Short mmCIF file of N, CA and C and ligand atoms in Angstrom, two decimals:
data_model
loop_
_atom_site.label_atom_id
_atom_site.label_comp_id
_atom_site.label_asym_id
_atom_site.label_seq_id
_atom_site.Cartn_x
_atom_site.Cartn_y
_atom_site.Cartn_z
N MET A 1 -34.96 67.47 -37.35
CA MET A 1 -34.46 66.96 -36.02
C MET A 1 -34.02 68.57 -35.29
N ALA A 2 -34.18 68.08 -33.79
CA ALA A 2 -34.09 68.97 -32.77
C ALA A 2 -33.60 69.57 -33.26
N LEU A 3 -33.30 71.31 -32.17
CA LEU A 3 -32.38 71.79 -32.75
C LEU A 3 -30.93 71.60 -32.08
N TYR A 4 -31.28 71.70 -30.72
CA TYR A 4 -29.87 70.95 -29.61
C TYR A 4 -30.47 69.55 -29.17
N SER A 5 -28.92 68.61 -29.58
CA SER A 5 -29.12 67.77 -28.92
C SER A 5 -29.18 66.76 -27.42
N ASP A 6 -29.81 66.43 -27.62
CA ASP A 6 -30.65 65.56 -26.06
C ASP A 6 -29.28 66.39 -24.85
N LYS A 7 -27.81 65.37 -25.43
CA LYS A 7 -26.74 65.90 -24.51
C LYS A 7 -26.46 68.10 -23.70
N VAL A 8 -26.96 68.67 -25.03
CA VAL A 8 -26.60 69.74 -24.83
C VAL A 8 -27.66 70.10 -24.07
N MET A 9 -29.49 70.11 -23.98
CA MET A 9 -30.22 69.74 -22.86
C MET A 9 -29.93 68.91 -21.56
N ASP A 10 -29.18 68.55 -21.70
CA ASP A 10 -28.86 67.81 -20.13
C ASP A 10 -27.77 68.80 -19.78
N HIS A 11 -27.00 68.15 -20.27
CA HIS A 11 -25.89 69.66 -19.50
C HIS A 11 -26.37 71.50 -19.61
N PHE A 12 -27.39 70.99 -20.25
CA PHE A 12 -27.77 72.55 -20.08
C PHE A 12 -29.21 72.76 -18.73
N GLN A 13 -29.70 72.30 -18.93
CA GLN A 13 -30.68 72.11 -17.71
C GLN A 13 -30.32 70.90 -16.47
N ASN A 14 -29.04 70.36 -16.49
CA ASN A 14 -28.55 69.66 -15.34
C ASN A 14 -26.87 70.59 -14.88
N PRO A 15 -26.26 71.28 -14.78
CA PRO A 15 -25.37 71.68 -15.42
C PRO A 15 -24.84 71.31 -13.78
N ARG A 16 -23.11 69.61 -14.76
CA ARG A 16 -22.36 70.05 -13.49
C ARG A 16 -21.03 70.58 -13.11
N ASN A 17 -20.95 70.76 -12.17
CA ASN A 17 -19.94 71.22 -10.94
C ASN A 17 -20.00 72.38 -11.08
N VAL A 18 -21.06 73.08 -11.49
CA VAL A 18 -21.60 74.82 -10.60
C VAL A 18 -21.62 75.48 -9.84
N GLY A 19 -20.36 76.30 -9.83
CA GLY A 19 -20.21 77.05 -8.40
C GLY A 19 -19.25 78.01 -8.08
N LYS A 20 -19.07 78.14 -6.76
CA LYS A 20 -17.56 78.86 -6.61
C LYS A 20 -17.00 78.52 -5.91
N MET A 21 -15.62 78.17 -4.98
CA MET A 21 -14.27 76.97 -4.95
C MET A 21 -13.98 78.17 -4.11
N ASP A 22 -13.87 78.20 -2.35
CA ASP A 22 -13.16 79.08 -1.82
C ASP A 22 -11.84 79.16 -2.35
N ASP A 23 -11.81 77.43 -2.08
CA ASP A 23 -9.87 77.42 -1.86
C ASP A 23 -9.61 77.01 -3.09
N ALA A 24 -9.13 77.80 -4.25
CA ALA A 24 -9.55 77.04 -5.44
C ALA A 24 -7.96 77.78 -5.31
N ASP A 25 -7.41 76.21 -6.75
CA ASP A 25 -5.47 76.37 -6.67
C ASP A 25 -5.39 78.04 -8.08
N GLY A 26 -6.90 78.11 -9.05
CA GLY A 26 -5.51 78.83 -9.65
C GLY A 26 -7.69 79.35 -9.94
N ILE A 27 -7.95 80.20 -10.93
CA ILE A 27 -9.04 80.40 -10.71
C ILE A 27 -8.99 81.67 -12.51
N GLY A 28 -9.97 81.53 -13.83
CA GLY A 28 -9.54 81.83 -15.16
C GLY A 28 -11.06 82.21 -15.12
N GLU A 29 -11.47 83.99 -15.45
CA GLU A 29 -11.85 84.33 -16.34
C GLU A 29 -12.11 85.13 -17.74
N VAL A 30 -12.64 84.59 -17.96
CA VAL A 30 -12.77 84.77 -20.13
C VAL A 30 -14.47 85.80 -19.75
N GLY A 31 -13.84 86.19 -21.11
CA GLY A 31 -15.31 87.10 -21.94
C GLY A 31 -14.99 86.90 -22.89
N ASN A 32 -16.79 86.10 -23.87
CA ASN A 32 -16.43 86.83 -24.69
C ASN A 32 -16.93 87.52 -25.80
N ALA A 33 -15.58 87.67 -26.86
CA ALA A 33 -16.00 89.37 -26.76
C ALA A 33 -17.16 89.12 -28.46
N ARG A 34 -17.52 88.03 -28.43
CA ARG A 34 -18.36 88.02 -29.47
C ARG A 34 -20.00 88.49 -29.05
N CYS A 35 -19.94 88.18 -27.95
CA CYS A 35 -21.79 88.38 -27.17
C CYS A 35 -21.22 89.39 -25.83
N GLY A 36 -20.27 88.92 -25.54
CA GLY A 36 -20.29 89.68 -23.94
C GLY A 36 -20.61 89.42 -22.85
N ASP A 37 -20.22 87.95 -23.02
CA ASP A 37 -20.69 86.68 -21.32
C ASP A 37 -19.41 86.37 -20.99
N ILE A 38 -19.72 86.07 -20.12
CA ILE A 38 -18.61 85.82 -19.21
C ILE A 38 -18.37 84.42 -18.26
N MET A 39 -17.09 83.97 -18.74
CA MET A 39 -17.39 82.27 -17.36
C MET A 39 -15.96 82.56 -16.76
N ARG A 40 -16.57 81.91 -15.56
CA ARG A 40 -15.02 81.50 -14.45
C ARG A 40 -15.41 80.53 -13.55
N MET A 41 -13.79 80.01 -13.70
CA MET A 41 -13.46 78.32 -13.64
C MET A 41 -12.76 78.30 -12.49
N TYR A 42 -12.86 77.66 -11.52
CA TYR A 42 -11.51 77.19 -10.53
C TYR A 42 -11.21 76.03 -10.21
N ILE A 43 -9.91 75.88 -10.16
CA ILE A 43 -9.91 74.90 -10.77
C ILE A 43 -8.89 74.78 -9.19
N LYS A 44 -8.72 72.82 -8.94
CA LYS A 44 -8.24 72.70 -7.41
C LYS A 44 -7.55 71.77 -8.20
N VAL A 45 -5.36 71.48 -7.14
CA VAL A 45 -4.29 71.19 -8.55
C VAL A 45 -3.65 69.99 -6.84
N ASP A 46 -3.43 68.52 -7.71
CA ASP A 46 -2.50 67.97 -6.62
C ASP A 46 -1.48 68.20 -7.45
N PRO A 47 -0.32 69.28 -6.17
CA PRO A 47 1.25 69.23 -7.66
C PRO A 47 2.04 68.28 -7.07
N GLU A 48 1.97 67.46 -6.20
CA GLU A 48 2.55 65.62 -6.82
C GLU A 48 2.07 65.41 -8.72
N SER A 49 0.99 65.63 -8.17
CA SER A 49 0.71 64.87 -9.18
C SER A 49 0.36 65.41 -11.08
N GLN A 50 0.31 67.29 -10.83
CA GLN A 50 -0.18 68.14 -11.48
C GLN A 50 -1.39 67.67 -11.85
N THR A 51 -2.89 67.17 -11.74
CA THR A 51 -3.76 66.35 -11.68
C THR A 51 -4.71 68.07 -11.46
N ILE A 52 -5.35 67.62 -11.90
CA ILE A 52 -7.00 68.66 -11.89
C ILE A 52 -7.54 67.77 -10.80
N THR A 53 -8.04 67.95 -9.46
CA THR A 53 -8.90 67.55 -8.73
C THR A 53 -10.20 67.56 -8.13
N ASP A 54 -9.82 68.78 -8.87
CA ASP A 54 -11.55 69.57 -8.78
C ASP A 54 -12.18 70.70 -9.53
N VAL A 55 -13.47 70.92 -9.97
CA VAL A 55 -13.49 72.11 -11.39
C VAL A 55 -14.62 72.30 -11.07
N LYS A 56 -14.90 73.79 -10.33
CA LYS A 56 -16.30 74.45 -11.05
C LYS A 56 -16.08 75.60 -11.79
N PHE A 57 -17.29 76.22 -12.43
CA PHE A 57 -17.49 76.77 -12.86
C PHE A 57 -18.91 77.98 -12.00
N ASN A 58 -19.02 78.97 -13.05
CA ASN A 58 -20.40 80.15 -13.27
C ASN A 58 -19.96 81.25 -14.49
N THR A 59 -21.23 81.11 -15.00
CA THR A 59 -21.49 81.69 -16.01
C THR A 59 -21.88 82.69 -15.55
N PHE A 60 -21.75 84.09 -16.63
CA PHE A 60 -23.19 84.26 -17.21
C PHE A 60 -23.24 84.54 -18.63
N GLY A 61 -23.65 83.12 -19.40
CA GLY A 61 -23.71 83.02 -21.05
C GLY A 61 -24.53 82.71 -20.71
N CYS A 62 -24.83 81.90 -22.87
CA CYS A 62 -26.27 81.09 -22.52
C CYS A 62 -26.34 79.95 -22.46
N GLY A 63 -27.42 79.25 -22.31
CA GLY A 63 -27.08 77.71 -22.17
C GLY A 63 -26.45 76.98 -22.69
N SER A 64 -25.80 77.01 -24.22
CA SER A 64 -24.95 76.37 -24.56
C SER A 64 -23.31 76.53 -24.43
N ALA A 65 -23.62 78.56 -23.54
CA ALA A 65 -22.00 78.42 -22.82
C ALA A 65 -22.14 77.82 -21.23
N ILE A 66 -23.08 77.11 -21.15
CA ILE A 66 -23.40 77.03 -19.77
C ILE A 66 -23.57 74.82 -19.99
N ALA A 67 -23.77 74.83 -21.54
CA ALA A 67 -23.52 73.02 -21.28
C ALA A 67 -22.69 72.85 -22.19
N THR A 68 -21.39 73.39 -22.85
CA THR A 68 -20.37 73.28 -23.16
C THR A 68 -19.19 73.55 -22.00
N SER A 69 -19.15 74.68 -20.65
CA SER A 69 -18.59 74.28 -19.55
C SER A 69 -18.56 73.06 -18.75
N SER A 70 -20.18 72.77 -18.83
CA SER A 70 -20.66 72.03 -17.97
C SER A 70 -19.60 70.47 -18.31
N MET A 71 -20.08 70.25 -19.92
CA MET A 71 -19.13 69.24 -20.17
C MET A 71 -17.49 68.90 -19.77
N ALA A 72 -17.01 70.57 -19.81
CA ALA A 72 -15.65 70.75 -20.16
C ALA A 72 -15.00 70.06 -18.79
N THR A 73 -16.09 70.54 -18.03
CA THR A 73 -15.68 69.81 -16.62
C THR A 73 -15.38 69.00 -16.31
N GLU A 74 -16.23 67.89 -17.00
CA GLU A 74 -16.22 66.34 -16.17
C GLU A 74 -14.93 66.19 -17.72
N LEU A 75 -14.77 66.76 -18.45
CA LEU A 75 -13.66 66.03 -19.56
C LEU A 75 -12.28 66.55 -18.66
N ILE A 76 -12.43 67.04 -17.73
CA ILE A 76 -10.74 67.88 -17.07
C ILE A 76 -10.95 67.37 -16.09
N LYS A 77 -12.05 66.91 -15.33
CA LYS A 77 -11.71 66.84 -13.78
C LYS A 77 -11.51 65.10 -13.64
N GLY A 78 -10.10 65.38 -12.63
CA GLY A 78 -9.43 64.18 -12.79
C GLY A 78 -8.13 63.89 -13.76
N LYS A 79 -7.97 65.24 -13.98
CA LYS A 79 -6.69 64.49 -15.19
C LYS A 79 -5.56 65.60 -14.98
N PRO A 80 -4.16 65.01 -15.83
CA PRO A 80 -3.96 65.67 -15.75
C PRO A 80 -3.85 66.82 -16.14
N ILE A 81 -2.74 67.51 -15.69
CA ILE A 81 -3.18 69.27 -16.20
C ILE A 81 -2.64 69.60 -17.89
N SER A 82 -1.40 68.64 -18.27
CA SER A 82 -1.29 68.49 -19.41
C SER A 82 -1.94 68.14 -20.84
N GLN A 83 -3.17 67.35 -20.07
CA GLN A 83 -4.19 66.79 -20.83
C GLN A 83 -5.54 67.40 -20.93
N ALA A 84 -5.74 68.19 -19.23
CA ALA A 84 -6.23 69.92 -19.83
C ALA A 84 -6.22 70.63 -20.83
N LEU A 85 -5.14 71.54 -21.08
CA LEU A 85 -4.59 71.91 -21.91
C LEU A 85 -4.84 71.36 -23.11
N GLN A 86 -4.66 70.25 -23.48
CA GLN A 86 -4.78 70.08 -24.57
C GLN A 86 -6.70 69.93 -25.44
N LEU A 87 -7.48 70.16 -24.43
CA LEU A 87 -8.71 70.08 -24.76
C LEU A 87 -9.48 71.51 -25.43
N SER A 88 -10.34 70.97 -26.54
CA SER A 88 -9.43 72.13 -27.26
C SER A 88 -11.60 72.04 -27.75
N ASN A 89 -11.96 73.04 -27.77
CA ASN A 89 -14.13 73.37 -28.12
C ASN A 89 -14.44 72.64 -28.98
N LYS A 90 -13.65 71.80 -30.13
CA LYS A 90 -14.27 71.08 -30.51
C LYS A 90 -14.78 70.01 -30.45
N ALA A 91 -13.38 69.54 -29.41
CA ALA A 91 -13.46 68.12 -28.64
C ALA A 91 -14.23 68.56 -27.78
N VAL A 92 -15.29 69.60 -27.36
CA VAL A 92 -15.77 69.56 -26.61
C VAL A 92 -17.33 69.48 -27.09
N VAL A 93 -17.01 70.41 -28.34
CA VAL A 93 -19.04 70.34 -29.02
C VAL A 93 -19.17 68.57 -29.23
N GLU A 94 -18.21 67.81 -29.77
CA GLU A 94 -18.08 66.07 -29.98
C GLU A 94 -18.61 65.75 -28.75
N ALA A 95 -18.55 66.26 -27.76
CA ALA A 95 -18.82 64.98 -27.08
C ALA A 95 -20.41 65.58 -26.00
N LEU A 96 -20.27 66.67 -26.80
CA LEU A 96 -21.54 66.85 -26.53
C LEU A 96 -22.71 66.67 -27.80
N ASP A 97 -22.37 65.73 -28.86
CA ASP A 97 -23.54 65.77 -30.45
C ASP A 97 -23.07 67.18 -30.95
N GLY A 98 -22.98 68.00 -31.10
CA GLY A 98 -22.97 69.79 -31.81
C GLY A 98 -23.86 70.27 -31.45
N LEU A 99 -23.06 71.33 -31.40
CA LEU A 99 -24.06 72.64 -32.09
C LEU A 99 -24.21 73.32 -33.08
N PRO A 100 -25.43 74.08 -33.26
CA PRO A 100 -25.81 74.78 -34.17
C PRO A 100 -24.93 75.71 -34.51
N ALA A 101 -24.16 75.85 -35.80
CA ALA A 101 -23.06 76.93 -36.15
C ALA A 101 -23.19 77.85 -36.00
N TYR A 102 -24.25 78.99 -35.85
CA TYR A 102 -24.30 80.16 -35.06
C TYR A 102 -24.23 80.24 -33.78
N LYS A 103 -24.52 78.64 -32.90
CA LYS A 103 -23.54 79.15 -30.97
C LYS A 103 -21.85 78.36 -31.05
N LEU A 104 -21.57 78.54 -32.10
CA LEU A 104 -20.18 77.31 -31.73
C LEU A 104 -20.06 78.33 -31.39
N HIS A 105 -19.66 79.88 -31.19
CA HIS A 105 -18.91 80.42 -30.23
C HIS A 105 -18.48 80.61 -28.86
N CYS A 106 -19.80 80.13 -28.23
CA CYS A 106 -20.13 79.81 -26.95
C CYS A 106 -19.14 79.15 -27.14
N SER A 107 -19.10 77.85 -27.70
CA SER A 107 -18.02 76.63 -26.56
C SER A 107 -16.52 77.17 -26.97
N VAL A 108 -16.06 78.79 -27.15
CA VAL A 108 -15.01 78.75 -26.53
C VAL A 108 -14.21 79.13 -25.03
N LEU A 109 -15.71 79.57 -24.98
CA LEU A 109 -15.81 80.43 -23.53
C LEU A 109 -15.45 79.36 -22.74
N ALA A 110 -15.43 78.07 -22.97
CA ALA A 110 -15.44 76.31 -21.94
C ALA A 110 -13.63 76.67 -22.25
N GLU A 111 -13.38 76.50 -22.94
CA GLU A 111 -11.53 76.69 -23.70
C GLU A 111 -10.86 76.90 -22.91
N GLU A 112 -11.26 78.92 -23.12
CA GLU A 112 -10.37 79.54 -22.44
C GLU A 112 -10.48 79.84 -21.50
N ALA A 113 -11.15 79.35 -20.28
CA ALA A 113 -11.41 79.34 -19.19
C ALA A 113 -10.71 78.65 -18.42
N VAL A 114 -10.46 77.37 -18.89
CA VAL A 114 -9.89 75.96 -18.18
C VAL A 114 -8.29 76.95 -19.14
N LYS A 115 -7.87 77.25 -20.04
CA LYS A 115 -6.82 78.02 -19.85
C LYS A 115 -5.77 78.68 -18.90
N ALA A 116 -7.06 80.04 -19.06
CA ALA A 116 -6.89 80.79 -17.92
C ALA A 116 -6.52 80.80 -16.63
N ALA A 117 -7.40 79.16 -16.10
CA ALA A 117 -7.26 78.82 -14.72
C ALA A 117 -5.87 78.80 -14.18
N VAL A 118 -5.84 77.71 -15.51
CA VAL A 118 -4.18 76.42 -15.30
C VAL A 118 -2.78 78.00 -15.24
N LYS A 119 -3.09 79.00 -15.95
CA LYS A 119 -2.41 79.84 -16.20
C LYS A 119 -2.12 80.64 -15.43
N ASP A 120 -3.32 81.27 -14.30
CA ASP A 120 -3.36 81.50 -13.14
C ASP A 120 -2.60 80.79 -11.45
N TYR A 121 -3.28 79.13 -12.04
CA TYR A 121 -2.21 78.46 -10.83
C TYR A 121 -0.90 78.58 -11.64
N TYR A 122 -0.57 77.95 -12.65
CA TYR A 122 1.11 78.12 -12.80
C TYR A 122 2.25 79.48 -12.33
N ASP A 123 0.92 80.61 -12.28
CA ASP A 123 1.22 81.66 -12.33
C ASP A 123 1.16 81.75 -10.72
N LYS A 124 0.51 81.62 -10.04
CA LYS A 124 0.52 81.73 -8.52
C LYS A 124 2.02 80.38 -7.90
N ASN A 125 1.84 79.76 -8.54
CA ASN A 125 3.38 79.07 -8.24
C ASN A 125 5.27 79.39 -9.17
N GLY A 126 4.41 80.22 -10.04
CA GLY A 126 6.19 80.37 -10.41
C GLY A 126 6.70 78.58 -11.68
N ILE A 127 5.50 78.73 -11.96
CA ILE A 127 5.28 77.46 -13.01
C ILE A 127 5.99 77.83 -14.23
N ALA A 128 7.41 77.70 -15.10
CA ALA A 128 6.66 78.39 -16.18
C ALA A 128 6.50 77.83 -17.73
N TYR A 129 6.12 78.47 -17.82
CA TYR A 129 5.05 77.78 -19.77
C TYR A 129 4.99 78.27 -20.18
N GLY A 130 4.38 77.34 -21.85
CA GLY A 130 5.05 78.48 -22.76
C GLY A 130 4.05 79.65 -23.77
N PRO A 131 4.39 79.80 -24.51
CA PRO A 131 3.38 80.97 -25.37
C PRO A 131 2.23 81.06 -25.37
N GLU A 132 1.43 79.52 -26.09
CA GLU A 132 0.24 78.86 -25.69
C GLU A 132 -0.80 79.60 -24.42
N LEU A 133 0.01 79.97 -23.23
CA LEU A 133 -0.40 80.09 -21.91
C LEU A 133 -0.21 81.52 -22.48
N GLN A 134 0.82 82.23 -22.91
CA GLN A 134 1.39 83.51 -22.04
C GLN A 134 -0.42 84.02 -22.84
N SER A 135 -0.42 83.85 -23.81
CA SER A 135 -0.69 85.30 -24.78
C SER A 135 -2.40 84.84 -24.43
N CYS A 136 -2.99 84.56 -23.18
CA CYS A 136 -4.53 83.91 -22.49
C CYS A 136 -4.98 84.73 -21.27
N ASP A 137 -4.83 86.43 -22.13
CA ASP A 137 -5.09 87.58 -21.03
C ASP A 137 -6.83 86.89 -20.87
N GLY A 138 -8.05 86.21 -20.87
CA GLY A 138 -8.65 86.92 -20.81
C GLY A 138 -9.70 87.07 -21.67
N ASP A 139 -9.18 87.30 -22.60
CA ASP A 139 -10.36 87.91 -24.07
C ASP A 139 -9.72 86.83 -24.69
N CYS A 140 -11.20 86.19 -25.55
CA CYS A 140 -10.91 85.32 -26.51
C CYS A 140 -10.16 85.96 -27.87
N GLU A 141 -10.35 86.64 -28.65
CA GLU A 141 -10.39 87.65 -29.40
C GLU A 141 -8.70 87.40 -30.11
N SER A 142 -7.82 87.94 -28.28
CA SER A 142 -6.73 87.91 -28.57
C SER A 142 -5.46 86.71 -28.50
N CYS A 143 -6.58 85.36 -27.92
CA CYS A 143 -5.87 84.52 -27.72
C CYS A 143 -4.54 83.65 -28.67
N GLY A 144 -5.25 83.37 -30.15
CA GLY A 144 -4.28 83.72 -30.99
C GLY A 144 -4.63 81.68 -31.33
N VAL A 145 -5.11 81.21 -30.70
CA VAL A 145 -5.58 79.86 -30.46
C VAL A 145 -6.99 79.54 -31.82
N GLU A 146 -6.26 78.82 -32.80
CA GLU A 146 -7.31 79.08 -33.62
C GLU A 146 -8.46 77.71 -33.23
N HIS A 147 -9.01 77.98 -33.99
CA HIS A 147 -11.35 77.33 -32.52
C HIS A 147 -11.96 77.56 -34.03
FE1 FES B 201 -22.51 84.36 -25.67
FE2 FES B 201 -23.96 82.05 -25.69
S1 FES B 201 -24.44 84.03 -27.06
S2 FES B 201 -21.69 82.64 -24.99
#
Protein backbone atom coordinates (compact mmCIF):
# COMPACT_ATOMS: atom_id res chain seq x y z
CA MET A 1 0.00 0.00 0.00
CA ALA A 2 1.25 3.47 -0.82
CA LEU A 3 2.47 5.56 2.10
CA TYR A 4 0.25 8.48 1.13
CA SER A 5 -3.33 8.36 -0.14
CA ASP A 6 -4.26 9.69 -3.57
CA LYS A 7 -6.01 12.60 -1.88
CA VAL A 8 -2.89 13.54 0.10
CA MET A 9 -0.81 13.42 -3.07
CA ASP A 10 -3.41 15.48 -4.96
CA HIS A 11 -3.57 18.21 -2.29
CA PHE A 12 0.22 18.21 -1.91
CA GLN A 13 0.83 18.56 -5.64
CA ASN A 14 -2.11 20.89 -6.36
CA PRO A 15 -2.76 22.69 -3.09
CA ARG A 16 -5.97 24.74 -3.00
CA ASN A 17 -6.16 28.31 -1.73
CA VAL A 18 -2.41 28.94 -1.52
CA GLY A 19 -1.23 32.51 -1.24
CA LYS A 20 -1.41 35.72 0.66
CA MET A 21 -4.52 37.82 1.25
CA ASP A 22 -3.86 41.55 1.42
CA ASP A 23 -7.28 42.49 2.80
CA ALA A 24 -7.69 39.61 5.26
CA ASP A 25 -10.02 40.11 8.22
CA GLY A 26 -8.03 37.67 10.34
CA ILE A 27 -4.52 36.23 10.12
CA GLY A 28 -3.31 33.29 12.14
CA GLU A 29 0.30 32.22 12.36
CA VAL A 30 1.23 29.09 14.23
CA GLY A 31 4.36 27.06 14.71
CA ASN A 32 4.66 23.33 15.10
CA ALA A 33 6.74 22.70 18.20
CA ARG A 34 7.57 19.18 16.99
CA CYS A 35 9.37 20.22 13.82
CA GLY A 36 9.65 24.01 13.82
CA ASP A 37 7.53 24.42 10.70
CA ILE A 38 5.16 27.37 10.47
CA MET A 39 1.83 28.12 8.87
CA ARG A 40 0.00 31.35 8.14
CA MET A 41 -3.71 31.41 7.38
CA TYR A 42 -5.79 34.34 6.14
CA ILE A 43 -9.57 34.56 6.38
CA LYS A 44 -12.15 36.93 4.94
CA VAL A 45 -15.35 37.12 6.98
CA ASP A 46 -18.82 38.37 6.11
CA PRO A 47 -19.75 40.29 9.27
CA GLU A 48 -23.50 39.84 8.78
CA SER A 49 -23.53 36.10 8.59
CA GLN A 50 -20.19 35.47 10.38
CA THR A 51 -19.28 33.25 7.45
CA ILE A 52 -15.77 32.65 6.12
CA THR A 53 -16.11 33.83 2.54
CA ASP A 54 -12.49 33.31 1.51
CA VAL A 55 -9.38 31.67 2.91
CA LYS A 56 -5.73 31.43 1.89
CA PHE A 57 -2.66 29.86 3.43
CA ASN A 58 1.11 29.87 3.23
CA THR A 59 3.30 27.34 4.91
CA PHE A 60 6.94 26.61 5.49
CA GLY A 61 6.02 23.04 6.24
CA CYS A 62 6.29 19.57 4.84
CA GLY A 63 4.10 17.91 2.21
CA SER A 64 1.68 16.63 4.84
CA ALA A 65 1.30 20.14 6.27
CA ILE A 66 0.58 21.45 2.77
CA ALA A 67 -1.98 18.71 2.06
CA THR A 68 -3.78 19.09 5.40
CA SER A 69 -3.89 22.87 5.15
CA SER A 70 -5.19 22.69 1.61
CA MET A 71 -7.97 20.30 2.70
CA ALA A 72 -8.71 22.42 5.78
CA THR A 73 -9.22 25.52 3.64
CA GLU A 74 -11.62 23.57 1.42
CA LEU A 75 -13.55 22.41 4.48
CA ILE A 76 -13.99 25.88 6.03
CA LYS A 77 -14.51 28.03 2.92
CA GLY A 78 -18.09 29.28 2.79
CA LYS A 79 -18.82 27.90 6.27
CA PRO A 80 -19.92 29.80 9.39
CA ILE A 81 -17.09 30.57 11.81
CA SER A 82 -18.81 28.44 14.45
CA GLN A 83 -18.49 25.43 12.14
CA ALA A 84 -14.89 26.22 11.19
CA LEU A 85 -13.94 26.22 14.86
CA GLN A 86 -15.27 22.66 15.17
CA LEU A 87 -12.81 21.47 12.53
CA SER A 88 -10.40 19.03 14.11
CA ASN A 89 -7.14 17.81 12.70
CA LYS A 90 -8.63 14.32 12.86
CA ALA A 91 -11.49 15.36 10.57
CA VAL A 92 -9.00 16.84 8.11
CA VAL A 93 -6.91 13.67 8.15
CA GLU A 94 -10.04 11.56 7.60
CA ALA A 95 -11.05 13.75 4.67
CA LEU A 96 -7.62 13.00 3.17
CA ASP A 97 -8.12 9.23 3.68
CA GLY A 98 -5.46 9.17 6.39
CA LEU A 99 -1.83 10.06 7.04
CA PRO A 100 1.02 7.88 8.30
CA ALA A 101 1.06 7.98 12.12
CA TYR A 102 4.42 9.73 12.28
CA LYS A 103 3.02 12.57 10.12
CA LEU A 104 -0.12 13.17 12.17
CA HIS A 105 1.51 16.04 14.07
CA CYS A 106 1.72 17.95 10.77
CA SER A 107 -2.08 18.14 10.59
CA VAL A 108 -2.20 20.09 13.86
CA LEU A 109 -0.79 23.15 12.10
CA ALA A 110 -3.89 23.51 9.92
CA GLU A 111 -6.37 23.23 12.78
CA GLU A 112 -4.44 25.66 14.95
CA ALA A 113 -3.97 28.16 12.13
CA VAL A 114 -7.74 28.29 11.54
CA LYS A 115 -8.33 28.94 15.24
CA ALA A 116 -5.58 31.58 15.39
CA ALA A 117 -7.04 33.38 12.35
CA VAL A 118 -10.52 33.44 13.92
CA LYS A 119 -9.03 34.67 17.19
CA ASP A 120 -7.28 37.48 15.32
CA TYR A 121 -10.57 38.40 13.62
CA TYR A 122 -12.39 38.41 16.97
CA ASP A 123 -9.63 40.49 18.61
CA LYS A 124 -9.69 43.08 15.80
CA ASN A 125 -13.47 43.41 16.03
CA GLY A 126 -13.87 43.30 19.80
CA ILE A 127 -15.85 40.06 19.68
CA ALA A 128 -15.76 37.99 22.88
CA TYR A 129 -14.73 34.34 22.70
CA GLY A 130 -14.41 31.38 24.98
CA PRO A 131 -11.39 29.84 26.71
CA GLU A 132 -10.81 27.40 23.85
CA LEU A 133 -9.47 30.31 21.78
CA GLN A 134 -7.90 32.30 24.58
CA SER A 135 -5.20 29.70 24.98
CA CYS A 136 -4.35 29.76 21.28
CA ASP A 137 -1.16 31.79 21.22
CA GLY A 138 0.43 30.35 18.13
CA ASP A 139 2.25 27.63 19.97
CA CYS A 140 0.42 24.37 19.37
CA GLU A 141 1.99 22.64 22.36
CA SER A 142 0.36 25.10 24.74
CA CYS A 143 -3.11 25.17 23.22
CA GLY A 144 -4.62 22.59 25.57
CA VAL A 145 -6.73 21.09 22.78
CA GLU A 146 -6.49 17.34 22.53
CA HIS A 147 -5.26 16.33 19.09
FE1 LIG B 1 6.72 19.87 10.16
FE2 LIG B 1 5.22 18.17 8.83
S1 LIG B 1 7.27 17.84 9.50
S2 LIG B 1 4.67 20.10 9.56
